[in-house]
Short mmCIF file of C-alpha atoms in Angstrom, two decimals:
data_model
loop_
_atom_site.label_atom_id
_atom_site.label_comp_id
_atom_site.label_asym_id
_atom_site.label_seq_id
_atom_site.Cartn_x
_atom_site.Cartn_y
_atom_site.Cartn_z
CA UNK V 4 21.04 139.12 -103.64
CA UNK V 5 21.46 137.90 -100.99
CA UNK V 6 22.59 134.28 -101.50
CA UNK V 7 21.57 131.71 -98.83
CA UNK V 8 19.85 132.40 -95.87
CA UNK V 9 19.20 130.08 -92.40
CA UNK V 10 16.49 130.70 -89.58
CA UNK V 11 17.34 130.82 -86.66
CA UNK V 12 20.72 131.80 -86.17
CA UNK V 13 20.78 129.67 -82.99
CA UNK V 14 18.67 128.18 -80.95
CA UNK V 15 18.23 126.03 -77.44
CA UNK V 16 15.60 123.31 -77.36
CA UNK V 17 14.94 121.23 -74.64
CA UNK V 18 14.85 117.54 -75.37
CA UNK V 19 12.13 116.26 -76.86
CA UNK V 20 11.34 119.64 -78.42
CA UNK V 21 10.39 119.87 -81.81
CA UNK V 22 11.81 122.35 -84.01
CA UNK V 23 12.07 123.65 -87.73
CA UNK V 24 14.87 125.59 -89.51
CA UNK V 25 14.31 127.24 -92.87
CA UNK V 26 16.34 127.75 -95.95
CA UNK V 27 16.14 129.97 -98.46
CA UNK V 28 17.61 131.62 -101.74
CA UNK V 29 17.15 133.33 -104.53
CA UNK V 30 19.56 131.91 -106.97
CA UNK V 31 16.91 129.70 -108.51
CA UNK V 32 18.93 126.96 -107.71
CA UNK V 33 16.89 123.60 -108.79
CA UNK V 34 19.78 121.81 -105.77
CA UNK V 35 19.54 122.36 -101.95
CA UNK V 36 20.70 120.02 -99.34
CA UNK V 37 21.20 120.27 -95.44
CA UNK V 38 24.39 119.20 -93.74
CA UNK V 39 24.97 118.72 -89.66
CA UNK V 40 28.64 119.63 -88.45
CA UNK V 41 29.99 118.24 -84.95
CA UNK V 42 33.00 120.10 -83.13
CA UNK V 43 36.41 119.09 -84.91
CA UNK V 44 34.31 117.39 -87.90
CA UNK V 45 33.71 117.37 -91.51
CA UNK V 46 29.71 118.29 -92.94
CA UNK V 47 27.34 115.42 -93.11
CA UNK V 48 24.75 115.20 -95.32
CA UNK V 49 20.95 115.11 -93.64
CA UNK V 50 18.84 115.19 -96.53
CA UNK V 51 19.17 117.01 -100.09
CA UNK V 52 16.76 117.33 -102.84
CA UNK V 53 16.94 117.96 -106.06
CA UNK V 54 14.10 119.54 -106.98
CA UNK V 55 10.81 121.06 -105.59
CA UNK V 56 8.52 118.86 -104.27
CA UNK V 57 11.62 116.08 -104.02
CA UNK V 58 13.81 114.92 -101.33
CA UNK V 59 16.19 112.00 -100.67
CA UNK V 60 17.90 111.07 -97.62
CA UNK V 61 21.80 111.81 -97.34
CA UNK V 62 23.77 110.15 -94.81
CA UNK V 63 22.52 110.56 -91.55
CA UNK V 64 18.51 110.69 -92.08
CA UNK V 65 17.29 109.50 -88.70
CA UNK V 66 15.20 112.16 -86.92
CA UNK V 67 15.08 114.94 -88.97
CA UNK V 68 12.54 114.85 -92.14
CA UNK V 69 12.60 118.08 -94.35
CA UNK V 70 10.59 119.32 -96.97
CA UNK V 71 10.77 120.97 -100.41
CA UNK V 72 7.80 122.66 -100.95
CA UNK V 73 8.35 125.58 -102.55
CA UNK V 74 11.55 126.00 -104.72
CA UNK V 75 13.49 128.93 -103.22
CA UNK V 76 12.95 126.95 -99.96
CA UNK V 77 14.35 123.85 -97.92
CA UNK V 78 12.92 123.48 -94.75
CA UNK V 79 14.72 120.79 -91.90
CA UNK V 80 12.28 119.45 -89.16
CA UNK V 81 13.35 117.86 -85.60
CA UNK V 82 10.33 116.13 -84.77
CA UNK V 83 11.35 115.74 -81.40
CA UNK V 84 14.71 116.79 -80.48
CA UNK V 85 17.86 114.82 -78.52
CA UNK V 86 21.14 116.55 -77.54
CA UNK V 87 23.36 113.87 -79.51
CA UNK V 88 21.27 116.05 -82.53
CA UNK V 89 23.26 119.61 -80.68
CA UNK V 90 25.26 120.64 -83.83
CA UNK V 91 26.19 123.20 -86.57
CA UNK V 92 23.15 123.19 -89.36
CA UNK V 93 24.08 124.30 -92.53
CA UNK V 94 22.13 124.33 -95.44
CA UNK V 95 23.63 124.43 -99.71
CA UNK V 96 21.83 125.28 -102.37
CA UNK V 97 23.79 124.20 -106.40
CA UNK V 98 23.67 124.82 -109.42
CA UNK V 99 25.18 122.21 -112.39
CA UNK V 100 28.45 124.10 -113.84
CA UNK V 101 28.68 121.44 -116.03
CA UNK V 102 27.70 117.78 -116.13
CA UNK V 103 28.33 116.68 -112.94
CA UNK V 104 29.56 119.36 -111.46
CA UNK V 105 27.99 120.63 -108.73
CA UNK V 106 28.99 124.51 -106.79
CA UNK V 107 27.71 124.10 -103.40
CA UNK V 108 26.91 127.57 -101.97
CA UNK V 109 26.70 127.76 -98.52
CA UNK V 110 24.32 129.50 -95.92
CA UNK V 111 25.81 130.73 -92.57
CA UNK V 112 24.98 128.60 -89.72
CA UNK V 113 22.40 127.35 -87.26
CA UNK V 114 23.87 126.96 -84.05
CA UNK V 115 21.34 124.34 -81.85
CA UNK V 116 22.06 122.60 -78.88
CA UNK V 117 19.77 120.52 -76.79
CA UNK V 118 19.65 120.04 -73.23
CA UNK W 20 33.10 108.74 -104.48
CA UNK W 21 36.82 108.22 -103.02
CA UNK W 22 38.50 108.44 -100.01
CA UNK W 23 40.44 110.63 -99.78
CA UNK W 24 43.25 112.17 -97.05
CA UNK W 25 44.86 115.11 -96.21
CA UNK W 26 47.08 116.17 -92.82
CA UNK W 27 45.14 117.36 -90.52
CA UNK W 28 47.33 120.61 -90.13
CA UNK W 29 49.75 123.34 -92.22
CA UNK W 30 51.24 125.58 -91.74
CA UNK W 31 52.49 128.23 -93.85
CA UNK W 32 54.15 132.19 -94.04
CA UNK W 33 51.67 135.37 -95.23
CA UNK W 34 52.92 136.37 -98.63
CA UNK W 35 54.08 132.85 -99.10
CA UNK W 36 52.94 130.52 -101.78
CA UNK W 37 51.21 127.86 -100.02
CA UNK W 38 50.56 124.00 -101.31
CA UNK W 39 47.92 121.60 -99.72
CA UNK W 40 47.91 118.41 -100.94
CA UNK W 41 44.85 115.16 -101.14
CA UNK W 42 45.36 111.24 -101.42
CA UNK W 43 42.44 110.35 -103.49
CA UNK W 44 44.49 106.20 -104.56
CA UNK W 45 40.88 104.83 -105.42
CA UNK W 46 39.62 107.78 -107.39
CA UNK W 47 37.95 106.59 -110.61
CA UNK W 48 38.90 107.48 -114.15
CA UNK W 49 34.90 109.73 -113.75
CA UNK W 50 35.17 111.78 -110.59
CA UNK W 51 35.84 114.87 -110.14
CA UNK W 52 38.43 117.17 -107.89
CA UNK W 53 36.88 119.77 -105.48
CA UNK W 54 37.72 122.02 -103.48
CA UNK W 55 36.45 123.54 -100.15
CA UNK W 56 37.46 125.82 -97.81
CA UNK W 57 35.30 127.06 -94.37
CA UNK W 58 36.60 130.02 -92.64
CA UNK W 59 36.23 130.30 -89.04
CA UNK W 60 32.66 129.85 -87.89
CA UNK W 61 31.16 130.40 -91.49
CA UNK W 62 29.68 128.05 -94.04
CA UNK W 63 32.42 126.14 -96.90
CA UNK W 64 33.04 128.00 -99.87
CA UNK W 65 33.93 126.26 -103.29
CA UNK W 66 37.47 126.86 -104.30
CA UNK W 67 38.01 124.97 -106.98
CA UNK W 68 37.26 121.89 -109.47
CA UNK W 69 39.10 119.89 -111.58
CA UNK W 70 39.36 116.38 -113.30
CA UNK W 71 42.04 116.07 -115.18
CA UNK W 72 44.10 118.95 -116.41
CA UNK W 73 45.93 121.99 -114.02
CA UNK W 74 43.37 124.64 -113.71
CA UNK W 75 43.38 127.82 -112.43
CA UNK W 76 40.64 130.83 -110.95
CA UNK W 77 40.96 133.13 -109.04
CA UNK W 78 40.93 132.22 -106.16
CA UNK W 79 43.74 129.03 -106.58
CA UNK W 80 45.66 127.07 -108.44
CA UNK W 81 44.62 122.73 -108.79
CA UNK W 82 47.23 120.59 -109.51
CA UNK W 83 46.88 117.37 -110.42
CA UNK W 84 49.05 114.42 -110.35
CA UNK W 85 49.62 112.25 -114.24
CA UNK W 86 47.62 109.44 -112.87
CA UNK W 87 45.20 111.30 -111.11
CA UNK W 88 45.96 110.10 -107.08
CA UNK W 89 46.95 112.75 -105.67
CA UNK W 90 45.99 116.22 -106.73
CA UNK W 91 47.26 119.73 -104.69
CA UNK W 92 46.34 122.78 -103.76
CA UNK W 93 48.10 126.08 -104.80
CA UNK W 94 47.32 129.56 -102.22
CA UNK W 95 50.23 131.62 -104.69
CA UNK W 96 50.38 133.71 -102.18
CA UNK W 97 48.67 133.34 -99.06
CA UNK W 98 47.14 136.29 -96.47
CA UNK W 99 46.13 136.35 -92.88
CA UNK W 100 41.98 135.60 -94.18
CA UNK W 101 43.12 131.96 -95.43
CA UNK W 102 43.52 130.91 -92.27
CA UNK W 103 40.95 127.99 -92.95
CA UNK W 104 40.06 124.34 -93.17
CA UNK W 105 40.70 122.87 -96.55
CA UNK W 106 38.37 120.12 -97.55
CA UNK W 107 39.03 117.65 -101.02
CA UNK W 108 36.37 115.86 -102.01
CA UNK W 109 35.74 113.48 -105.31
CA UNK W 110 32.65 113.18 -107.07
CA UNK W 111 31.19 110.70 -109.22
CA UNK W 112 30.35 112.88 -112.35
CA UNK W 113 26.63 111.77 -111.62
CA UNK W 114 26.54 112.48 -108.02
CA UNK W 115 25.05 115.63 -106.40
CA UNK W 116 26.07 114.99 -102.75
CA UNK W 117 29.79 115.76 -101.79
CA UNK W 118 31.41 113.96 -99.15
CA UNK W 119 33.37 115.95 -96.28
CA UNK W 120 36.44 114.13 -94.71
CA UNK W 121 37.66 116.40 -91.92
CA UNK W 122 40.25 118.41 -93.85
CA UNK W 123 43.07 120.09 -93.55
CA UNK W 124 43.65 123.25 -90.94
CA UNK W 125 45.62 125.87 -92.16
CA UNK W 126 47.31 128.58 -90.40
CA UNK W 127 48.59 131.58 -92.15
CA UNK W 128 51.95 133.25 -89.37
CA UNK W 129 52.28 137.22 -90.13
#
């Protein structure tokens, strides 16, 4: 049981390049999330998904797109990278412990630098 | 979700109890209180959650004030591996999202 995995672990992009971050979970969780964490700050939600084929915007969605074609995978895309997107990206998945409680499991993160 | 206020940093000696406070004065009656922690260079991990009553699990205890406007995460015997940023989060019953603040950086001294 690998939990939540993220690919790649590190990446350096030039301004304007595109890339896709892959998140995979093997816990059969319905919900998946993408966060970014800038130095010295807490996590901010980019997009999330409440099930296969559905996505929704979080707090900071601009410049990112997501897709959830399979239940176990959640992809985060940057179409035209900007230096402001330099950050550590965390993926998470969750299930409902009971109504209203969703314990989130986080991946190890992807460190992205845009030059 | 109610705004939470936590101290930026705290220190503790190894093997002593640690009490991490959190204020959430605008919490509504159906909001849950969650605690997560983030070890260095790792993603956050769930610690504990509660609604009204105090809660215990293998990692920690959560003490919730009677008026629910504050709570305290208690680590009974801090170890060096407990050095992390601790986040206190409130969320409504229907929310599937968590809003992370800046948390409390806990330093454990040997």
